[in-house]
Amino acid sequence: NMVGEIEAQNTGHYTKEQFRVAYQQLQDAPQSQSIMYVISDGQQSQLSDLEDFSIGNDSSSEKPVSVQLISLEQGNQQNLAVSSISLKNQMISQGIPVTLGVEVENVGDAAAANQFVSLEVEGDLSGQYEVSLQPGESKEFLFQVVPEKVGNVSGRIIIEGDEIDYDNRRYFVLRIPKTRSVLLVNNEEEESAFTSYLRPALQAARQTNAQLSFDERSVSEVDEASWSNYDAIVLDGLDKIPDYWQQDLQRYVQDGNGVLFFPSEQGEVQNYNQFLSLFNAGEFTNVVGEYGSFKPVVQM
């Protein structure tokens, strides 16, 4: 029963000290003769510690102890690992399936078969695949999660059946946003010949339950005091970004909000570059062709 309760531990070997303790225990045992079994893979760093081992000054007072070395051969070991988790969706929202790409790799030197990789979400099993991989081989498995709430959704990927388990788990958190509000700013209708396809795109996103709401305003209708009510501001084809907006938009972004800028083909390049410099976002240079015209630069 005592032997059955012994568990191996991955700790420092301290071969000499352990040998000394075991030797002393055998000296104190009532049996007249004893045998010590040393189970080892035969590394020189372990056995060399015993070269200068001293068993005492008066050998006549000590009982004989036989030492039997059991040398373990080097064997092949299989080891599967969850090497990465990636999010396949561009946008995530409540009630919309989210796809996770999970890469499993056989980092051992033996083939792995009849093992399983599983997905747990909030403690519940949500999907499972059987895994069979050759040494050095990897494979991606796709899992789907349907978030039922907003906020943080936690989960983990688990490999079952693999004896080396320190790399068999990988945890993740999906942050499901609440409804995002967007302010869409465009040119005055009578002044602009620009045709924007952003408005129908946003309308389609709203109809597909993308957790998105937006208000549309022209430049003259925008109230800067209301910007804090929006998560993002889209500047859609403005010929010029008002100078008195620019510093406020910079602070708006620094507060953690977003600005998306679509330039107009009739826009003022100097004004655009002044705006982009506030965000260290580059500049427009070396415009090819006749600026502001629809005359083709090249034909194909």
mmCIF file of C-alpha atoms in Angstrom:
data_model
loop_
_atom_site.group_PDB
_atom_site.id
_atom_site.type_symbol
_atom_site.label_atom_id
_atom_site.label_comp_id
_atom_site.label_asym_id
_atom_site.label_seq_id
_atom_site.Cartn_x
_atom_site.Cartn_y
_atom_site.Cartn_z
ATOM 1 C CA ASN A 1 0.000 0.000 0.000
ATOM 2 C CA MET A 2 2.837 2.406 0.796
ATOM 3 C CA VAL A 3 4.455 1.748 -2.566
ATOM 4 C CA GLY A 4 1.149 2.378 -4.300
ATOM 5 C CA GLU A 5 0.886 5.780 -2.649
ATOM 6 C CA ILE A 6 4.302 6.965 -3.900
ATOM 7 C CA GLU A 7 4.095 9.796 -6.427
ATOM 8 C CA ALA A 8 6.905 11.069 -8.613
ATOM 9 C CA GLN A 9 7.752 14.752 -8.270
ATOM 10 C CA ASN A 10 9.538 16.952 -10.769
ATOM 11 C CA THR A 11 12.024 18.514 -8.338
ATOM 12 C CA GLY A 12 15.774 18.789 -7.897
ATOM 13 C CA HIS A 13 17.287 15.309 -7.638
ATOM 14 C CA TYR A 14 19.789 15.807 -4.762
ATOM 15 C CA THR A 15 20.976 12.270 -5.461
ATOM 16 C CA LYS A 16 23.717 12.175 -2.849
ATOM 17 C CA GLU A 17 21.499 13.437 -0.035
ATOM 18 C CA GLN A 18 18.637 11.094 -0.934
ATOM 19 C CA PHE A 19 21.050 8.162 -1.161
ATOM 20 C CA ARG A 20 22.422 8.983 2.276
ATOM 21 C CA VAL A 21 18.934 9.132 3.838
ATOM 22 C CA ALA A 22 17.898 5.825 2.298
ATOM 23 C CA TYR A 23 21.176 4.179 3.349
ATOM 24 C CA GLN A 24 20.706 5.310 6.951
ATOM 25 C CA GLN A 25 17.127 4.031 7.027
ATOM 26 C CA LEU A 26 18.349 0.609 5.921
ATOM 27 C CA GLN A 27 21.004 0.639 8.638
ATOM 28 C CA ASP A 28 18.285 1.220 11.225
ATOM 29 C CA ALA A 29 16.039 -1.540 9.828
ATOM 30 C CA PRO A 30 15.933 -4.851 11.776
ATOM 31 C CA GLN A 31 16.844 -6.994 8.738
ATOM 32 C CA SER A 32 20.426 -8.240 8.587
ATOM 33 C CA GLN A 33 20.784 -7.600 4.866
ATOM 34 C CA SER A 34 19.277 -4.929 2.663
ATOM 35 C CA ILE A 35 19.035 -3.972 -0.985
ATOM 36 C CA MET A 36 18.707 -0.402 -2.291
ATOM 37 C CA TYR A 37 17.230 0.053 -5.773
ATOM 38 C CA VAL A 38 18.245 3.207 -7.625
ATOM 39 C CA ILE A 39 15.917 3.978 -10.539
ATOM 40 C CA SER A 40 17.557 6.467 -12.882
ATOM 41 C CA ASP A 41 17.991 7.395 -16.520
ATOM 42 C CA GLY A 42 21.732 7.209 -15.891
ATOM 43 C CA GLN A 43 22.651 10.869 -16.295
ATOM 44 C CA GLN A 44 26.240 11.542 -15.324
ATOM 45 C CA SER A 45 25.130 14.646 -13.413
ATOM 46 C CA GLN A 46 23.214 12.367 -11.014
ATOM 47 C CA LEU A 47 25.492 9.359 -10.596
ATOM 48 C CA SER A 48 28.729 11.358 -10.364
ATOM 49 C CA ASP A 49 27.480 12.727 -7.024
ATOM 50 C CA LEU A 50 27.918 9.230 -5.537
ATOM 51 C CA GLU A 51 31.584 8.841 -6.420
ATOM 52 C CA ASP A 52 32.788 10.348 -3.141
ATOM 53 C CA PHE A 53 29.931 8.992 -1.032
ATOM 54 C CA SER A 54 31.220 7.894 2.392
ATOM 55 C CA ILE A 55 29.347 5.216 4.339
ATOM 56 C CA GLY A 56 31.070 5.797 7.653
ATOM 57 C CA ASN A 57 34.403 5.437 9.390
ATOM 58 C CA ASP A 58 33.792 2.055 11.022
ATOM 59 C CA SER A 59 32.561 -0.220 8.254
ATOM 60 C CA SER A 60 32.539 -3.249 10.605
ATOM 61 C CA SER A 61 29.635 -1.786 12.556
ATOM 62 C CA GLU A 62 27.483 -1.345 9.461
ATOM 63 C CA LYS A 63 25.369 -4.026 7.829
ATOM 64 C CA PRO A 64 25.966 -4.801 4.167
ATOM 65 C CA VAL A 65 23.725 -2.954 1.736
ATOM 66 C CA SER A 66 23.544 -4.052 -1.879
ATOM 67 C CA VAL A 67 22.847 -1.400 -4.499
ATOM 68 C CA GLN A 68 20.942 -2.333 -7.636
ATOM 69 C CA LEU A 69 20.802 0.248 -10.465
ATOM 70 C CA ILE A 70 17.740 0.171 -12.699
ATOM 71 C CA SER A 71 18.538 2.284 -15.757
ATOM 72 C CA LEU A 72 15.657 3.689 -17.769
ATOM 73 C CA GLU A 73 16.068 3.953 -21.516
ATOM 74 C CA GLN A 74 15.175 7.076 -23.421
ATOM 75 C CA GLY A 75 11.632 6.683 -24.798
ATOM 76 C CA ASN A 76 9.492 8.624 -27.224
ATOM 77 C CA GLN A 77 6.987 10.944 -25.612
ATOM 78 C CA GLN A 78 3.866 12.389 -27.185
ATOM 79 C CA ASN A 79 2.845 15.868 -26.162
ATOM 80 C CA LEU A 80 0.010 17.923 -27.632
ATOM 81 C CA ALA A 81 -0.141 21.639 -26.946
ATOM 82 C CA VAL A 82 -2.665 24.417 -27.563
ATOM 83 C CA SER A 83 -0.298 26.729 -29.423
ATOM 84 C CA SER A 84 -2.678 29.610 -30.246
ATOM 85 C CA ILE A 85 -6.248 30.940 -30.231
ATOM 86 C CA SER A 86 -7.390 33.464 -32.849
ATOM 87 C CA LEU A 87 -10.642 35.348 -33.423
ATOM 88 C CA LYS A 88 -11.991 34.915 -36.968
ATOM 89 C CA ASN A 89 -14.747 37.555 -36.781
ATOM 90 C CA GLN A 90 -14.211 41.181 -37.710
ATOM 91 C CA MET A 91 -17.093 42.307 -35.489
ATOM 92 C CA ILE A 92 -18.678 40.608 -32.492
ATOM 93 C CA SER A 93 -22.012 41.257 -30.828
ATOM 94 C CA GLN A 94 -24.626 39.592 -28.686
ATOM 95 C CA GLY A 95 -26.504 36.731 -30.349
ATOM 96 C CA ILE A 96 -24.178 36.585 -33.389
ATOM 97 C CA PRO A 97 -21.976 33.446 -33.763
ATOM 98 C CA VAL A 98 -18.287 34.040 -33.057
ATOM 99 C CA THR A 99 -15.690 31.719 -34.598
ATOM 100 C CA LEU A 100 -12.502 30.836 -32.713
ATOM 101 C CA GLY A 101 -9.531 29.296 -34.490
ATOM 102 C CA VAL A 102 -7.627 26.921 -32.177
ATOM 103 C CA GLU A 103 -4.250 25.576 -33.296
ATOM 104 C CA VAL A 104 -3.121 22.298 -31.737
ATOM 105 C CA GLU A 105 0.470 21.139 -32.248
ATOM 106 C CA ASN A 106 2.232 17.869 -31.495
ATOM 107 C CA VAL A 107 5.442 19.142 -29.905
ATOM 108 C CA GLY A 108 6.508 15.633 -28.832
ATOM 109 C CA ASP A 109 8.473 12.988 -30.698
ATOM 110 C CA ALA A 110 5.734 10.347 -30.867
ATOM 111 C CA ALA A 111 2.450 10.256 -32.772
ATOM 112 C CA ALA A 112 -0.676 11.265 -30.857
ATOM 113 C CA ALA A 113 -4.032 9.603 -31.521
ATOM 114 C CA ASN A 114 -7.491 9.318 -29.981
ATOM 115 C CA GLN A 115 -7.164 12.533 -28.009
ATOM 116 C CA PHE A 116 -9.672 15.372 -27.800
ATOM 117 C CA VAL A 117 -9.586 19.159 -27.886
ATOM 118 C CA SER A 118 -12.603 20.762 -26.225
ATOM 119 C CA LEU A 119 -14.086 24.223 -25.835
ATOM 120 C CA GLU A 120 -15.602 25.325 -22.526
ATOM 121 C CA VAL A 121 -17.546 28.583 -22.253
ATOM 122 C CA GLU A 122 -18.540 29.822 -18.807
ATOM 123 C CA GLY A 123 -17.843 26.313 -17.457
ATOM 124 C CA ASP A 124 -20.031 24.465 -19.989
ATOM 125 C CA LEU A 125 -18.784 22.189 -22.793
ATOM 126 C CA SER A 126 -19.521 23.901 -26.119
ATOM 127 C CA GLY A 127 -17.642 21.803 -28.686
ATOM 128 C CA GLN A 128 -15.134 18.992 -29.148
ATOM 129 C CA TYR A 129 -12.906 17.468 -31.846
ATOM 130 C CA GLU A 130 -10.881 14.266 -31.956
ATOM 131 C CA VAL A 131 -7.156 14.890 -32.541
ATOM 132 C CA SER A 132 -4.569 12.684 -34.271
ATOM 133 C CA LEU A 133 -1.239 14.314 -35.139
ATOM 134 C CA GLN A 134 2.214 13.161 -36.174
ATOM 135 C CA PRO A 135 5.321 14.589 -34.438
ATOM 136 C CA GLY A 136 5.787 18.231 -35.425
ATOM 137 C CA GLU A 137 2.375 18.390 -37.118
ATOM 138 C CA SER A 138 -0.202 21.075 -36.271
ATOM 139 C CA LYS A 139 -3.853 21.575 -37.179
ATOM 140 C CA GLU A 140 -6.411 24.331 -36.731
ATOM 141 C CA PHE A 141 -9.864 23.550 -35.346
ATOM 142 C CA LEU A 142 -12.785 25.993 -35.636
ATOM 143 C CA PHE A 143 -15.196 26.431 -32.732
ATOM 144 C CA GLN A 144 -18.324 28.570 -32.664
ATOM 145 C CA VAL A 145 -19.577 30.536 -29.693
ATOM 146 C CA VAL A 146 -22.897 32.382 -29.577
ATOM 147 C CA PRO A 147 -22.605 35.115 -26.891
ATOM 148 C CA GLU A 148 -25.824 35.318 -24.921
ATOM 149 C CA LYS A 149 -24.921 38.479 -23.009
ATOM 150 C CA VAL A 150 -22.923 41.650 -23.303
ATOM 151 C CA GLY A 151 -19.756 42.184 -21.324
ATOM 152 C CA ASN A 152 -17.017 39.620 -20.743
ATOM 153 C CA VAL A 153 -17.516 35.996 -21.798
ATOM 154 C CA SER A 154 -14.740 33.736 -20.477
ATOM 155 C CA GLY A 155 -13.734 30.288 -21.648
ATOM 156 C CA ARG A 156 -10.873 27.877 -22.151
ATOM 157 C CA ILE A 157 -9.536 25.301 -24.592
ATOM 158 C CA ILE A 158 -8.602 21.907 -23.096
ATOM 159 C CA ILE A 159 -6.740 18.901 -24.510
ATOM 160 C CA GLU A 160 -7.845 15.619 -22.963
ATOM 161 C CA GLY A 161 -5.854 12.393 -22.985
ATOM 162 C CA ASP A 162 -2.390 13.973 -23.018
ATOM 163 C CA GLU A 163 -0.190 13.019 -20.072
ATOM 164 C CA ILE A 164 1.963 16.172 -20.172
ATOM 165 C CA ASP A 165 -0.713 18.609 -19.128
ATOM 166 C CA TYR A 166 1.048 21.935 -18.425
ATOM 167 C CA ASP A 167 0.400 23.076 -22.029
ATOM 168 C CA ASN A 168 -3.033 21.462 -22.404
ATOM 169 C CA ARG A 169 -5.050 24.548 -21.407
ATOM 170 C CA ARG A 170 -5.375 28.041 -22.773
ATOM 171 C CA TYR A 171 -7.818 30.644 -21.499
ATOM 172 C CA PHE A 172 -9.536 33.506 -23.313
ATOM 173 C CA VAL A 173 -12.026 36.320 -22.741
ATOM 174 C CA LEU A 174 -14.397 37.717 -25.374
ATOM 175 C CA ARG A 175 -15.612 41.227 -24.735
ATOM 176 C CA ILE A 176 -19.105 41.593 -26.212
ATOM 177 C CA PRO A 177 -19.866 45.311 -26.635
ATOM 178 C CA LYS A 178 -23.106 47.016 -25.870
ATOM 179 C CA THR A 179 -24.769 49.021 -28.631
ATOM 180 C CA ARG A 180 -22.248 51.386 -30.206
ATOM 181 C CA SER A 181 -23.435 54.858 -31.163
ATOM 182 C CA VAL A 182 -21.937 56.552 -34.218
ATOM 183 C CA LEU A 183 -22.195 60.134 -35.479
ATOM 184 C CA LEU A 184 -22.010 60.288 -39.280
ATOM 185 C CA VAL A 185 -20.957 63.744 -40.509
ATOM 186 C CA ASN A 186 -21.214 64.593 -44.215
ATOM 187 C CA ASN A 187 -21.186 67.640 -46.461
ATOM 188 C CA GLU A 188 -24.128 69.913 -46.987
ATOM 189 C CA GLU A 189 -26.392 68.182 -49.504
ATOM 190 C CA GLU A 190 -26.620 71.116 -51.901
ATOM 191 C CA GLU A 191 -22.845 71.682 -51.914
ATOM 192 C CA SER A 192 -21.664 68.114 -52.418
ATOM 193 C CA ALA A 193 -21.492 66.006 -55.545
ATOM 194 C CA PHE A 194 -19.993 63.187 -53.494
ATOM 195 C CA THR A 195 -21.964 59.917 -53.434
ATOM 196 C CA SER A 196 -21.342 58.009 -50.205
ATOM 197 C CA TYR A 197 -22.061 54.322 -49.813
ATOM 198 C CA LEU A 198 -21.413 54.442 -46.082
ATOM 199 C CA ARG A 199 -24.999 55.328 -45.169
ATOM 200 C CA PRO A 200 -26.591 52.203 -46.737
ATOM 201 C CA ALA A 201 -23.773 50.108 -45.252
ATOM 202 C CA LEU A 202 -24.560 51.365 -41.750
ATOM 203 C CA GLN A 203 -28.270 50.810 -42.316
ATOM 204 C CA ALA A 204 -27.592 47.226 -43.381
ATOM 205 C CA ALA A 205 -25.439 46.656 -40.306
ATOM 206 C CA ARG A 206 -28.223 47.930 -38.076
ATOM 207 C CA GLN A 207 -30.749 45.586 -39.720
ATOM 208 C CA THR A 208 -28.487 42.574 -39.113
ATOM 209 C CA ASN A 209 -28.402 43.194 -35.350
ATOM 210 C CA ALA A 210 -24.839 44.492 -35.333
ATOM 211 C CA GLN A 211 -25.436 46.414 -32.059
ATOM 212 C CA LEU A 212 -25.006 49.674 -33.937
ATOM 213 C CA SER A 213 -26.945 52.926 -33.923
ATOM 214 C CA PHE A 214 -26.042 56.083 -35.815
ATOM 215 C CA ASP A 215 -27.145 59.664 -36.274
ATOM 216 C CA GLU A 216 -26.517 61.545 -39.502
ATOM 217 C CA ARG A 217 -25.684 65.252 -39.488
ATOM 218 C CA SER A 218 -24.313 67.806 -41.928
ATOM 219 C CA VAL A 219 -21.424 70.039 -40.835
ATOM 220 C CA SER A 220 -23.708 72.955 -39.954
ATOM 221 C CA GLU A 221 -25.953 70.715 -37.849
ATOM 222 C CA VAL A 222 -23.188 69.278 -35.655
ATOM 223 C CA ASP A 223 -23.124 70.299 -31.995
ATOM 224 C CA GLU A 224 -19.657 69.668 -30.562
ATOM 225 C CA ALA A 225 -21.123 69.527 -27.045
ATOM 226 C CA SER A 226 -22.921 66.292 -27.984
ATOM 227 C CA TRP A 227 -19.804 64.420 -29.164
ATOM 228 C CA SER A 228 -19.434 62.717 -25.790
ATOM 229 C CA ASN A 229 -22.704 60.869 -26.482
ATOM 230 C CA TYR A 230 -21.082 58.903 -29.321
ATOM 231 C CA ASP A 231 -18.504 56.127 -29.334
ATOM 232 C CA ALA A 232 -17.204 57.128 -32.771
ATOM 233 C CA ILE A 233 -17.434 59.967 -35.259
ATOM 234 C CA VAL A 234 -17.248 59.311 -39.013
ATOM 235 C CA LEU A 235 -16.176 62.195 -41.242
ATOM 236 C CA ASP A 236 -17.578 61.105 -44.583
ATOM 237 C CA GLY A 237 -16.250 62.945 -47.626
ATOM 238 C CA LEU A 238 -15.868 66.403 -46.068
ATOM 239 C CA ASP A 239 -14.154 68.906 -48.402
ATOM 240 C CA LYS A 240 -12.689 70.599 -45.343
ATOM 241 C CA ILE A 241 -12.555 69.752 -41.657
ATOM 242 C CA PRO A 242 -13.398 72.933 -39.729
ATOM 243 C CA ASP A 243 -10.332 74.330 -37.974
ATOM 244 C CA TYR A 244 -12.258 74.853 -34.719
ATOM 245 C CA TRP A 245 -13.090 71.112 -34.659
ATOM 246 C CA GLN A 246 -9.592 69.796 -34.918
ATOM 247 C CA GLN A 247 -8.301 70.245 -31.363
ATOM 248 C CA ASP A 248 -11.626 69.009 -29.971
ATOM 249 C CA LEU A 249 -11.463 65.895 -32.167
ATOM 250 C CA GLN A 250 -7.945 65.241 -30.914
ATOM 251 C CA ARG A 251 -9.149 65.345 -27.290
ATOM 252 C CA TYR A 252 -12.131 63.182 -28.259
ATOM 253 C CA VAL A 253 -9.777 60.446 -29.494
ATOM 254 C CA GLN A 254 -7.470 60.812 -26.492
ATOM 255 C CA ASP A 255 -10.490 60.140 -24.266
ATOM 256 C CA GLY A 256 -10.793 56.673 -25.819
ATOM 257 C CA ASN A 257 -13.240 57.300 -28.651
ATOM 258 C CA GLY A 258 -12.794 56.705 -32.385
ATOM 259 C CA VAL A 259 -12.633 58.891 -35.479
ATOM 260 C CA LEU A 260 -12.951 57.433 -38.988
ATOM 261 C CA PHE A 261 -12.024 59.783 -41.829
ATOM 262 C CA PHE A 262 -12.985 59.316 -45.510
ATOM 263 C CA PRO A 263 -11.404 62.090 -47.642
ATOM 264 C CA SER A 264 -13.243 63.716 -50.528
ATOM 265 C CA GLU A 265 -11.917 63.828 -54.090
ATOM 266 C CA GLN A 266 -12.529 67.605 -53.866
ATOM 267 C CA GLY A 267 -10.925 68.012 -50.435
ATOM 268 C CA GLU A 268 -8.329 70.572 -49.409
ATOM 269 C CA VAL A 269 -5.063 68.676 -49.051
ATOM 270 C CA GLN A 270 -3.451 71.286 -46.798
ATOM 271 C CA ASN A 271 -6.420 71.142 -44.431
ATOM 272 C CA TYR A 272 -6.347 67.331 -44.431
ATOM 273 C CA ASN A 273 -2.627 67.249 -43.639
ATOM 274 C CA GLN A 274 -3.087 69.708 -40.783
ATOM 275 C CA PHE A 275 -5.776 67.425 -39.339
ATOM 276 C CA LEU A 276 -3.748 64.220 -39.809
ATOM 277 C CA SER A 277 -0.694 65.765 -38.139
ATOM 278 C CA LEU A 278 -2.636 66.002 -34.866
ATOM 279 C CA PHE A 279 -2.727 62.189 -34.757
ATOM 280 C CA ASN A 280 0.716 61.564 -36.260
ATOM 281 C CA ALA A 281 -1.150 59.790 -39.084
ATOM 282 C CA GLY A 282 0.945 60.744 -42.098
ATOM 283 C CA GLU A 283 0.101 63.144 -44.884
ATOM 284 C CA PHE A 284 -0.977 63.366 -48.514
ATOM 285 C CA THR A 285 1.905 64.080 -50.914
ATOM 286 C CA ASN A 286 2.714 63.755 -54.625
ATOM 287 C CA VAL A 287 -0.840 63.648 -55.958
ATOM 288 C CA VAL A 288 -0.815 62.064 -59.433
ATOM 289 C CA GLY A 289 -2.976 63.498 -62.224
ATOM 290 C CA GLU A 290 -5.224 66.557 -62.194
ATOM 291 C CA TYR A 291 -6.316 67.042 -58.609
ATOM 292 C CA GLY A 292 -10.059 67.220 -58.116
ATOM 293 C CA SER A 293 -10.958 65.991 -61.602
ATOM 294 C CA PHE A 294 -12.300 62.704 -62.914
ATOM 295 C CA LYS A 295 -9.950 62.666 -65.912
ATOM 296 C CA PRO A 296 -8.372 59.185 -65.929
ATOM 297 C CA VAL A 297 -4.691 58.869 -65.115
ATOM 298 C CA VAL A 298 -4.320 55.546 -66.896
ATOM 299 C CA GLN A 299 -6.549 53.235 -68.874
ATOM 300 C CA MET A 300 -6.501 49.438 -68.720
#
